[in-house]
Coordinates of C-alpha atoms in Angstrom, one line a residue:
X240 CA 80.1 85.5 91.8
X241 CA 83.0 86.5 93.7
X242 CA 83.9 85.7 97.8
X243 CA 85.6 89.3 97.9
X244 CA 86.1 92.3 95.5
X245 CA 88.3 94.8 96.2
X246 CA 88.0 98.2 94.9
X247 CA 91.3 100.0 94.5
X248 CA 94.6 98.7 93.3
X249 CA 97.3 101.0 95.0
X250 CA 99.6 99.2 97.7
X251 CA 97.1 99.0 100.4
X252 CA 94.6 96.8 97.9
X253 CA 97.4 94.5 96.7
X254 CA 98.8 94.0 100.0
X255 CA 95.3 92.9 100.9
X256 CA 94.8 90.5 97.4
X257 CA 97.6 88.8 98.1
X258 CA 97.2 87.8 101.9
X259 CA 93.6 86.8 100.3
X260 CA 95.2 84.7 97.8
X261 CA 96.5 82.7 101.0
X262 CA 92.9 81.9 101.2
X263 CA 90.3 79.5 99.1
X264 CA 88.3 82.3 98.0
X265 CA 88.1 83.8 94.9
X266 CA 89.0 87.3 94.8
X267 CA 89.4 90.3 92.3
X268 CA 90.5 93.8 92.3
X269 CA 89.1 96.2 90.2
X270 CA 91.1 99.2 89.4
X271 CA 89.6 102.5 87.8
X272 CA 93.2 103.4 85.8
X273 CA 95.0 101.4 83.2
X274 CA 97.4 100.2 86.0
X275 CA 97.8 99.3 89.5
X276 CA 99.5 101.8 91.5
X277 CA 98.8 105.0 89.7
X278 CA 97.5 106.8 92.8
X279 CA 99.4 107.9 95.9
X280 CA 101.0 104.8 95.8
X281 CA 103.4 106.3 92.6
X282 CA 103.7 109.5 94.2
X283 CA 105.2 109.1 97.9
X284 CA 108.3 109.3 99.5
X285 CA 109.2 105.7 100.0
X286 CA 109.6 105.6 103.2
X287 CA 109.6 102.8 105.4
X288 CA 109.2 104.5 108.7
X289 CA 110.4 103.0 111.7
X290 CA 107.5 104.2 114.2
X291 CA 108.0 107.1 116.2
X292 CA 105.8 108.8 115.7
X293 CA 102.1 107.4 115.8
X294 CA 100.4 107.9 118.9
X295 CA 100.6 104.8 121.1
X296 CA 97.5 102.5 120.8
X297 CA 96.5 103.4 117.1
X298 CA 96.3 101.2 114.2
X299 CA 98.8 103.9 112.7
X300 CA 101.4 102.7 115.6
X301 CA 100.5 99.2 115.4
X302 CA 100.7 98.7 111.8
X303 CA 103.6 100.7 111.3
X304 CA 105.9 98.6 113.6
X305 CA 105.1 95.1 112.4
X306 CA 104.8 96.6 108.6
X307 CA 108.3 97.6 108.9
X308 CA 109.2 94.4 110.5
X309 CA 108.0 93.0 108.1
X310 CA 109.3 94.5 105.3
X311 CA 112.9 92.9 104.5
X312 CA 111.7 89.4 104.5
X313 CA 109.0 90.7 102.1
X314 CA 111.8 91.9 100.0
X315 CA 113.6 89.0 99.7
X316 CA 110.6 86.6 99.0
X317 CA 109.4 88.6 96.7
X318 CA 112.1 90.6 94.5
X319 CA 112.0 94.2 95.6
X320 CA 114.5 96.9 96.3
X321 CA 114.8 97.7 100.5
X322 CA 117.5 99.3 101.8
X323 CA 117.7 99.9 105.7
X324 CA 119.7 103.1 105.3
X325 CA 118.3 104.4 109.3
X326 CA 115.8 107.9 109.8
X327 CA 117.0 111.0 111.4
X328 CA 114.6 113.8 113.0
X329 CA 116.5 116.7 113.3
X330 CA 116.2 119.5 116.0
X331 CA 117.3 123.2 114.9
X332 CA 117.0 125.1 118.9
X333 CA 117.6 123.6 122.6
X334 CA 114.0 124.2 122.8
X335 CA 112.4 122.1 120.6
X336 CA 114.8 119.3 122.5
X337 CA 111.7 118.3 124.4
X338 CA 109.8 117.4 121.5
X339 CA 112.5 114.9 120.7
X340 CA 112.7 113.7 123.7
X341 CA 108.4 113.1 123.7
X342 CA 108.9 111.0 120.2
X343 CA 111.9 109.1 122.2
X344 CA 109.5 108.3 124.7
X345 CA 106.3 107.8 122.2
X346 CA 108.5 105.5 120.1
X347 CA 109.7 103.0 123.2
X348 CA 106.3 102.7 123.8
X349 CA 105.5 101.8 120.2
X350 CA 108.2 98.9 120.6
X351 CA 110.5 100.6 118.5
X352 CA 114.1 99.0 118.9
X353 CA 117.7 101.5 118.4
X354 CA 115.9 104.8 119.1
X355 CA 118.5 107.5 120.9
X356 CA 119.2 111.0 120.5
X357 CA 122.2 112.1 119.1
X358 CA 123.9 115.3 119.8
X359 CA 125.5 118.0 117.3
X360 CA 129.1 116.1 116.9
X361 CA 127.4 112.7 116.5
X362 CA 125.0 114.0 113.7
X363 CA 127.4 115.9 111.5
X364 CA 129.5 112.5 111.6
X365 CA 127.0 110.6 110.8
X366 CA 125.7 113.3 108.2
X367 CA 129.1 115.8 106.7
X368 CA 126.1 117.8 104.8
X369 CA 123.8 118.5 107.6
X370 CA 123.3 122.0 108.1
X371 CA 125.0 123.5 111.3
X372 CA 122.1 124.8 112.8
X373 CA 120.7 121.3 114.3
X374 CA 121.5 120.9 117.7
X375 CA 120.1 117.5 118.2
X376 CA 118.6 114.1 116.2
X377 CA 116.3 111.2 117.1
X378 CA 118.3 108.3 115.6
X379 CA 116.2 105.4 114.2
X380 CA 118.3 102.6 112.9
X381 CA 115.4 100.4 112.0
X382 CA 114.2 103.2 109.3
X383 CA 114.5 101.9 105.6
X384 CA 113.6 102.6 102.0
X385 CA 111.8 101.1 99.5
X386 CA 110.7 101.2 96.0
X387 CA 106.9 102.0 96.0
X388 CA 106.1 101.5 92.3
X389 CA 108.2 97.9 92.8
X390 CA 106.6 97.1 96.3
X391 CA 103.2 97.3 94.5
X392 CA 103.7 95.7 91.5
X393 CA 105.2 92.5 93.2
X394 CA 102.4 92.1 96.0
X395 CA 100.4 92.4 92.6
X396 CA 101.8 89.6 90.5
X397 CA 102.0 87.4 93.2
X398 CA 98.4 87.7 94.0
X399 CA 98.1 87.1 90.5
X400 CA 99.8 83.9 90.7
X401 CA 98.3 82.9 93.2
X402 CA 94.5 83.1 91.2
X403 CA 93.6 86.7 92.2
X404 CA 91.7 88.4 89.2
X405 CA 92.8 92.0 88.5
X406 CA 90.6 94.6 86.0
X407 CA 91.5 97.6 85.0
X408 CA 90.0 100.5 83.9
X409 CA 87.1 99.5 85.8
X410 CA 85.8 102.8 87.8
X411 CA 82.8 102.2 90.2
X412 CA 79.8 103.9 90.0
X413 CA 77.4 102.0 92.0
X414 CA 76.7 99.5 94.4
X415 CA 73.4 97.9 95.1
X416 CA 73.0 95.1 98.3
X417 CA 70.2 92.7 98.1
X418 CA 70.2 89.7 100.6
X419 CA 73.4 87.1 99.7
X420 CA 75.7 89.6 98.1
X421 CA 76.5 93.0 96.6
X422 CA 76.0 93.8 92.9
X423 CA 79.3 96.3 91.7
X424 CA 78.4 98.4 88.4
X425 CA 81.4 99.6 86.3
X426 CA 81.1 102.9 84.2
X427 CA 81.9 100.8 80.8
X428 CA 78.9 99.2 81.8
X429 CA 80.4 96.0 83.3
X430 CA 78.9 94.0 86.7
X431 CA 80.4 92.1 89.2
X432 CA 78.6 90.2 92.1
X433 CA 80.5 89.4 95.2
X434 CA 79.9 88.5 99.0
X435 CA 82.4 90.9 100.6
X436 CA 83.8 94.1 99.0
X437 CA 86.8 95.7 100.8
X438 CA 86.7 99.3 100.0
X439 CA 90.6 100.9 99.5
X440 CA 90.0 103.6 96.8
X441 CA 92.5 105.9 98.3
X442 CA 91.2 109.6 98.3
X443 CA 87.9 108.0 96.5
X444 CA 86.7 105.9 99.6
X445 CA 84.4 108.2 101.2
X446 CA 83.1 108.0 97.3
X447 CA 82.7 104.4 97.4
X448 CA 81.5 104.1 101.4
X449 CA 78.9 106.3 100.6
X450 CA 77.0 104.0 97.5
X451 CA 77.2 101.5 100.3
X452 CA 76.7 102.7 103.9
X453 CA 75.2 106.0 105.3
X454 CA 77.6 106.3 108.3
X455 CA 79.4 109.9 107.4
X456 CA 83.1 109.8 106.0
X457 CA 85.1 112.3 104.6
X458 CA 88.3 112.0 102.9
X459 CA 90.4 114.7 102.2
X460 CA 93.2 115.1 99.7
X461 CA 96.4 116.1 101.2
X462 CA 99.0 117.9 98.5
X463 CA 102.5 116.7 98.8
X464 CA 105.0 118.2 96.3
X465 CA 108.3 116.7 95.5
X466 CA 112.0 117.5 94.1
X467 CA 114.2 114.3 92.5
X468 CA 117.5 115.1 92.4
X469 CA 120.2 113.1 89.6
X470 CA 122.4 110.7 90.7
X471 CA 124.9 112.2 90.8
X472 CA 124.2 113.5 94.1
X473 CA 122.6 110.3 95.2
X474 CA 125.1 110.0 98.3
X475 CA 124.8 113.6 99.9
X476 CA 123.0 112.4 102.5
X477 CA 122.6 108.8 103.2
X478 CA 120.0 108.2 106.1
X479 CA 116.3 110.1 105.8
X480 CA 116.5 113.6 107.3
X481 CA 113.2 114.6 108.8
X482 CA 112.5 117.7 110.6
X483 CA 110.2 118.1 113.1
X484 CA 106.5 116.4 112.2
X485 CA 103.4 118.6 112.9
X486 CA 100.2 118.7 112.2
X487 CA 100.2 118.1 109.0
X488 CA 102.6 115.6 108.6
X489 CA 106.3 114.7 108.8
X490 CA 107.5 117.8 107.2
X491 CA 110.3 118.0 104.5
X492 CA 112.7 115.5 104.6
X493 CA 115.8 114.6 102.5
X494 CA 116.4 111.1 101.7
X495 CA 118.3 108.6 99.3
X496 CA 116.4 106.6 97.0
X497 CA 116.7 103.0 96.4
X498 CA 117.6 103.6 93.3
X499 CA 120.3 106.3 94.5
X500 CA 118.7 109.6 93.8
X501 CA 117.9 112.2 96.3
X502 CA 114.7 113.5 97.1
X503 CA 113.2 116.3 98.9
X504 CA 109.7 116.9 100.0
X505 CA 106.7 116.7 100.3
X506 CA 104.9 120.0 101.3
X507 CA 101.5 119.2 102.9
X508 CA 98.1 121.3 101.6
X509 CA 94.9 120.2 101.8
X510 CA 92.9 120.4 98.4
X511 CA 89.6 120.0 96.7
X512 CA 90.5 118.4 93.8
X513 CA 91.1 114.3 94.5
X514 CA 93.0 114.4 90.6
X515 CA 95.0 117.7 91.8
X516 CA 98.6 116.6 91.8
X517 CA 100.0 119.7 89.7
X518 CA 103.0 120.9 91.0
X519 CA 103.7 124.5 91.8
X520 CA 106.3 126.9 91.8
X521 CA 105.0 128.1 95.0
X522 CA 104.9 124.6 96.4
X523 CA 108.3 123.8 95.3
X524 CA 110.2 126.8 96.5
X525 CA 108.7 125.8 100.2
X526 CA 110.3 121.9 99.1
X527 CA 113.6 124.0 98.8
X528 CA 113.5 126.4 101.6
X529 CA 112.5 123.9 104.8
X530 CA 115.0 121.7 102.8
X531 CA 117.7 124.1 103.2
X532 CA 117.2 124.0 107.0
X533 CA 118.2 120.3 107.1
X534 CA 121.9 120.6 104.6
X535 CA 124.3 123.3 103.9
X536 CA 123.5 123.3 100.1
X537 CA 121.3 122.5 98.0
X538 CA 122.0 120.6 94.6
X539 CA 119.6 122.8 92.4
X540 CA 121.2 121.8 89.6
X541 CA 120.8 118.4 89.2
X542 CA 117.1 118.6 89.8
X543 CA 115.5 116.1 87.2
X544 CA 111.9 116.4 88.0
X545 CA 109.5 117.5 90.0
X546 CA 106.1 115.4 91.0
X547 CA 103.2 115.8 93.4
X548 CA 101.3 113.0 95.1
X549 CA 98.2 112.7 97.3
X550 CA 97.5 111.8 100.5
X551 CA 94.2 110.3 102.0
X552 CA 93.2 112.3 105.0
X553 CA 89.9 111.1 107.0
X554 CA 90.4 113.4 109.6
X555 CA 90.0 111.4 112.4
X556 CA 93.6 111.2 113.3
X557 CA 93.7 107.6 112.2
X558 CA 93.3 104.8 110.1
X559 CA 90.0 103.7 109.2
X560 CA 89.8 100.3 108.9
X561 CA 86.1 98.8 109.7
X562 CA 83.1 96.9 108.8
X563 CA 80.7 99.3 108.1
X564 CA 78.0 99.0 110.7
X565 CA 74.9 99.2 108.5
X566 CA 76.3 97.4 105.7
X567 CA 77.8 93.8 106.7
X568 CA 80.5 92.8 104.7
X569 CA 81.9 96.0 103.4
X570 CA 85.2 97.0 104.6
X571 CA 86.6 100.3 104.6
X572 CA 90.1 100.6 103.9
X573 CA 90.6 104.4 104.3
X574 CA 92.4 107.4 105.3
X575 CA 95.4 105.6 105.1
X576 CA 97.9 108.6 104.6
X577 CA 101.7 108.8 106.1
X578 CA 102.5 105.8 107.6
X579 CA 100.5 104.0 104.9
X580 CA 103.5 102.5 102.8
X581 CA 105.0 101.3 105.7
X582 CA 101.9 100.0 107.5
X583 CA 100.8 98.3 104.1
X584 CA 101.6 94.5 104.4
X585 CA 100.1 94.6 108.0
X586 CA 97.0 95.9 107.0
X587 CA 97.0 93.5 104.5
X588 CA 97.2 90.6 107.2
X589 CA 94.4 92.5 109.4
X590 CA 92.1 92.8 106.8
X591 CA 92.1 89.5 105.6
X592 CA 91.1 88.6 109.1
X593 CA 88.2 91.0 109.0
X594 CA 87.2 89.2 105.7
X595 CA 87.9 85.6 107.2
X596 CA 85.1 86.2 110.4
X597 CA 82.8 87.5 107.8
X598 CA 83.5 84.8 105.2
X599 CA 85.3 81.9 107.2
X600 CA 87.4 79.4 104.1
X601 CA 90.4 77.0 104.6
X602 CA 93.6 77.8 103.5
X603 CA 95.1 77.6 100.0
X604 CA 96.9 74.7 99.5
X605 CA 98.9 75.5 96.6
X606 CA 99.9 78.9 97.3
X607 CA 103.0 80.3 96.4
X608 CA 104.9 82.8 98.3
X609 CA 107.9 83.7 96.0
X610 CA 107.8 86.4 93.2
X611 CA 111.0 87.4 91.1
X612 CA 111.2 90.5 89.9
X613 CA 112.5 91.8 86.5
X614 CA 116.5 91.2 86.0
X615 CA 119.1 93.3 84.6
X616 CA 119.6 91.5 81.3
X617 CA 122.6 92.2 78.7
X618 CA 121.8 93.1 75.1
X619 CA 120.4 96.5 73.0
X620 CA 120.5 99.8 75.4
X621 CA 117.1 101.4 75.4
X622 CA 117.2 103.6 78.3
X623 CA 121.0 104.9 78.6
X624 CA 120.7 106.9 81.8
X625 CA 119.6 103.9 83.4
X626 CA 120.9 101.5 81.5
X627 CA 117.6 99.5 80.5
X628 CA 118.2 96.9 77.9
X629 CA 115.2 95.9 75.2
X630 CA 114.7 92.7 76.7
X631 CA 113.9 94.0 80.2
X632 CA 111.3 96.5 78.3
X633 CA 109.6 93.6 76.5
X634 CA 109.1 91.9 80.0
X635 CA 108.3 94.8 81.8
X636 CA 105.2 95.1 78.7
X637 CA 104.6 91.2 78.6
X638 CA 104.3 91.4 82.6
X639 CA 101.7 94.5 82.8
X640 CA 99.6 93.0 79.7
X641 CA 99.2 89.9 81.7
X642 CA 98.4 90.9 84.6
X643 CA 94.7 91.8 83.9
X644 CA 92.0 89.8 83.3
X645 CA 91.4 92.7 80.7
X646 CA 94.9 93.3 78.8
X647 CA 94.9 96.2 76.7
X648 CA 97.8 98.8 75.6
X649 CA 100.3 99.3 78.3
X650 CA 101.7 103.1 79.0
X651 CA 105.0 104.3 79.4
X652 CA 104.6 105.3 82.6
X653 CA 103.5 101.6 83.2
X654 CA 106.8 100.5 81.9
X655 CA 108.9 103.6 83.6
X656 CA 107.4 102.3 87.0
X657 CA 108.8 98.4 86.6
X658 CA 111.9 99.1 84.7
X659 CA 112.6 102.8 84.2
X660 CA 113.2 103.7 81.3
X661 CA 112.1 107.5 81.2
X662 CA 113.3 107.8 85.3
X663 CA 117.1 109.5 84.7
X664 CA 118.9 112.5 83.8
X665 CA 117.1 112.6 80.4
X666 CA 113.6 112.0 82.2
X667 CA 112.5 109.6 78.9
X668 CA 114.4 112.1 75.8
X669 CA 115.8 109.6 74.5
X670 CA 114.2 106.6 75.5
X671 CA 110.9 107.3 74.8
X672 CA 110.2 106.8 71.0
X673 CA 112.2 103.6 71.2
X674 CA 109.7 102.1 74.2
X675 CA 106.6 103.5 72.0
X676 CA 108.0 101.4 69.2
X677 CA 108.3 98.3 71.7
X678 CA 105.1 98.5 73.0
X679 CA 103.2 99.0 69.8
X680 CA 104.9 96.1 67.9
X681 CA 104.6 93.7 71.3
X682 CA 100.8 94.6 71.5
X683 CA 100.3 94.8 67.8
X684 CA 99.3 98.1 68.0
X685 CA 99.6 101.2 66.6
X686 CA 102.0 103.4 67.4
X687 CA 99.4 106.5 68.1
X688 CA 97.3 104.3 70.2
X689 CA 100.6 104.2 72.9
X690 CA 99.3 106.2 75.9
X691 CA 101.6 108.1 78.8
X692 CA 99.2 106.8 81.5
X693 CA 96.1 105.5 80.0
X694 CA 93.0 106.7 78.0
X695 CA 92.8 110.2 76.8
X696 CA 97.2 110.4 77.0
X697 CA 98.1 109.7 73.3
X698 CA 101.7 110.6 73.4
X699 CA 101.6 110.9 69.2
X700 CA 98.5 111.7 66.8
X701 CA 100.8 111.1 63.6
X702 CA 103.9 111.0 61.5
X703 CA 105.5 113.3 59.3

């Protein structure tokens, strides 16, 4: 039997296991991939937004501002790239300066710190590549960057640590509630009893709130296509350009990585499909053109990749975070979409307070707050574009196997997400049959069972 189970391992649910494992309780998360994080939380901009743009009074502007407050001690306690590189929103006509001035005003009232608007001059000095049609910017010093892949993966392992359980490959199919607890039914046939079940299965939580409550919920799956650009032109622009948000989002925006690539993107199209993340030559030509607005010039050749994530849209202009009503002690973690990254380690705090008045417990005495992450080590070059060694590889494989209560074969895209091997120029040419051949001997394995991203992904079938 468990205190809490929760269903979903993107940011949002390991934020939430680790302020858990702050707790005497014993929690879990089960996972339906072969990996935390392989939902939107892979597949976002990585943007830590300052937060502007919320409506005042939400949970979106609440957790944005203390998430991003939040957000460089995180980094430092527990290993993972941040940069506070500042967020521009650009205005392209003297009419549209009224907007700006409305997310000036929206954002003071959201307690954001630095705001100001900035005219033509002070932009294109802050910014040499900015287009010279914007007339105008809302300057937010406090905006940042982070790694998403390495945000998750360190609440992870220090939840882990810390005596949170984490399954993988364990997709829900059912839940059944008698009178002390809820009984969770796994589609290899596995079951798992708990008191409290927190529900953050990303565009699948309507899914999962409807095998345990029938209050209505729809989430929708919001398309976002993106362009990485190499290195090489890593410093064209060096705060995050957005353009004007709308309905649908933020718009296209240009940003450094913390890793120092560039990225463009995303589009926004709402979808059927909750596994859709195809990208399109239609979607990416749109990435290109509303980019083109923001810089004079556009790198297009030293485009590495392309990449589509999705968004979980509820709808109802909000987060919805909640006890279900007819079904006490299941919380709904949903439609967290744009500023969800951000908002993740506060709404990791909030929820654990939800489960602490359902399920009171004293604090955990031995808990540890510090994580370190995976070090640049000398030694063999695996991965030359990014200059991964074999020794990092190993750990990044020892790291994922142990994570789970359930180790099994670790992917590539497992080890490209904590080390990146497979991330550069190359996008994994080279690297990839040596990282195959490091997983299968660590895992005593062979070599065809090596998967890109879990079951069903066998990268080779034989050898000549």
């Amino acid at each position: 039997m468990h205190d809490v189970i929760i269903i979903g391992g993107g940011v949002i649910g390991c934020c939430i296991a680790r302020e858990l494992a702050k707790k005497q309780l014993k929690t879990a998360v089960l996972e339906k991939k072969s990996d935390i994080g392989e939902g939107a939380s892979k597949a976002n901009s990585g943007i830590v937004h300052a937060g502007f743009d919320a409506t005042a009074g939400t949970l979106k502007a609440r957790f944005n501002l203390s998430g991003s407050e939040m957000m460089p001690g995180l980094s430092e306690e527990l290993d993972f790239d941040y940069r506070n590189n500042g967020a521009m929103v650009l205005c392209f006509n003297e009419e549209d300066k009224g907007k700006l001035e409305e997310l000036l005003e929206r954002g003071l009232k959201n307690g954001v710190t630095g705001l100001e608007i900035l005219s033509q001059d002070a932009v294109r000095e802050k910014e040499p590549a900015i287009n010279e049609n914007v007339k105008y910017a809302l300057y937010a010093p406090t905006g940042a960057i982070v790694c998403p892949f390495n945000l998750t993966v360190a609440m992870a392992e220090n939840a882990a640590a810390n005596g949170v359980e984490f399954f993988r490959e364990k997709e829900v199919i059912k839940i059944e509630k008698n009178n002390t607890c809820y009984l969770i039914l796994t589609g290899d046939g596995d079951s798992f009893e708990t008191k409290v079940i927190v529900n953050a299965a990303g565009v699948f939580a309507d899914d999962i709130h409807l095998m345990a409550s029938a209050i209505p919920l729809t989430v929708t799956p919001r398309k976002g296509e993106y362009l990485l650009f190499d290195k090489t032109v890593g410093e064209m622009v060096r705060h995050t350009l957005f353009q004007m948000p709308t309905a649908y989002g933020k718009g296209v925006l240009i940003t450094p990585t913390v890793h120092d690539n560039l990225l463009m993107g995303p589009t926004a199209e709402d979808i059927d499909d909750k596994a859709g993340i195809n990208t399109t030559a239609d979607g990416l030509d749109i990435v290109l053109k509303k980019a083109g607005d923001s810089i004079k010039e556009i790198p297009r050749r030293e485009i590495i990749t392309s990449f589509a994530g999705l968004r979980a849209n509820s709808g109802q202009g909000d987060f919805v975070i909640a006890e279900a009503s007819d079904s006490p002690g299941f919380i709904d973690v949903a439609g967290i979409d744009s500023p969800g990254l951000s908002s993740a380690p506060a709404i990791g705090i909030y929820v654990a307070e939800l489960v602490e008045n359902i399920l009171p417990s004293a604090d955990n005495p031995e808990f540890v707050s510090k994580r370190t992450g995976i070090k640049s080590r000398a030694g063999e070059v695996i991965c030359r574009c990014e200059t991964i060694t074999r020794a990092e590889i190993i750990e990044a494989i020892r790291r994922t196997n142990n994570l789970f209560k359930n180790p099994g074969t670790v992917s590539l895209d497992s080890v490209k997400r904590r080390v990146r091997p497979g991330m550069g120029r190359c996008q994994a040419g080279f690297c990839a049959p040596r990282v195959i051949e490091l997983i299968a001997a660590e895992l005593k394995i062979d070599k065809t069972a090596v998967t890109k991203a879990g079951p069903g992904s066998n990268v080779l079938e034989g050898f000549l």
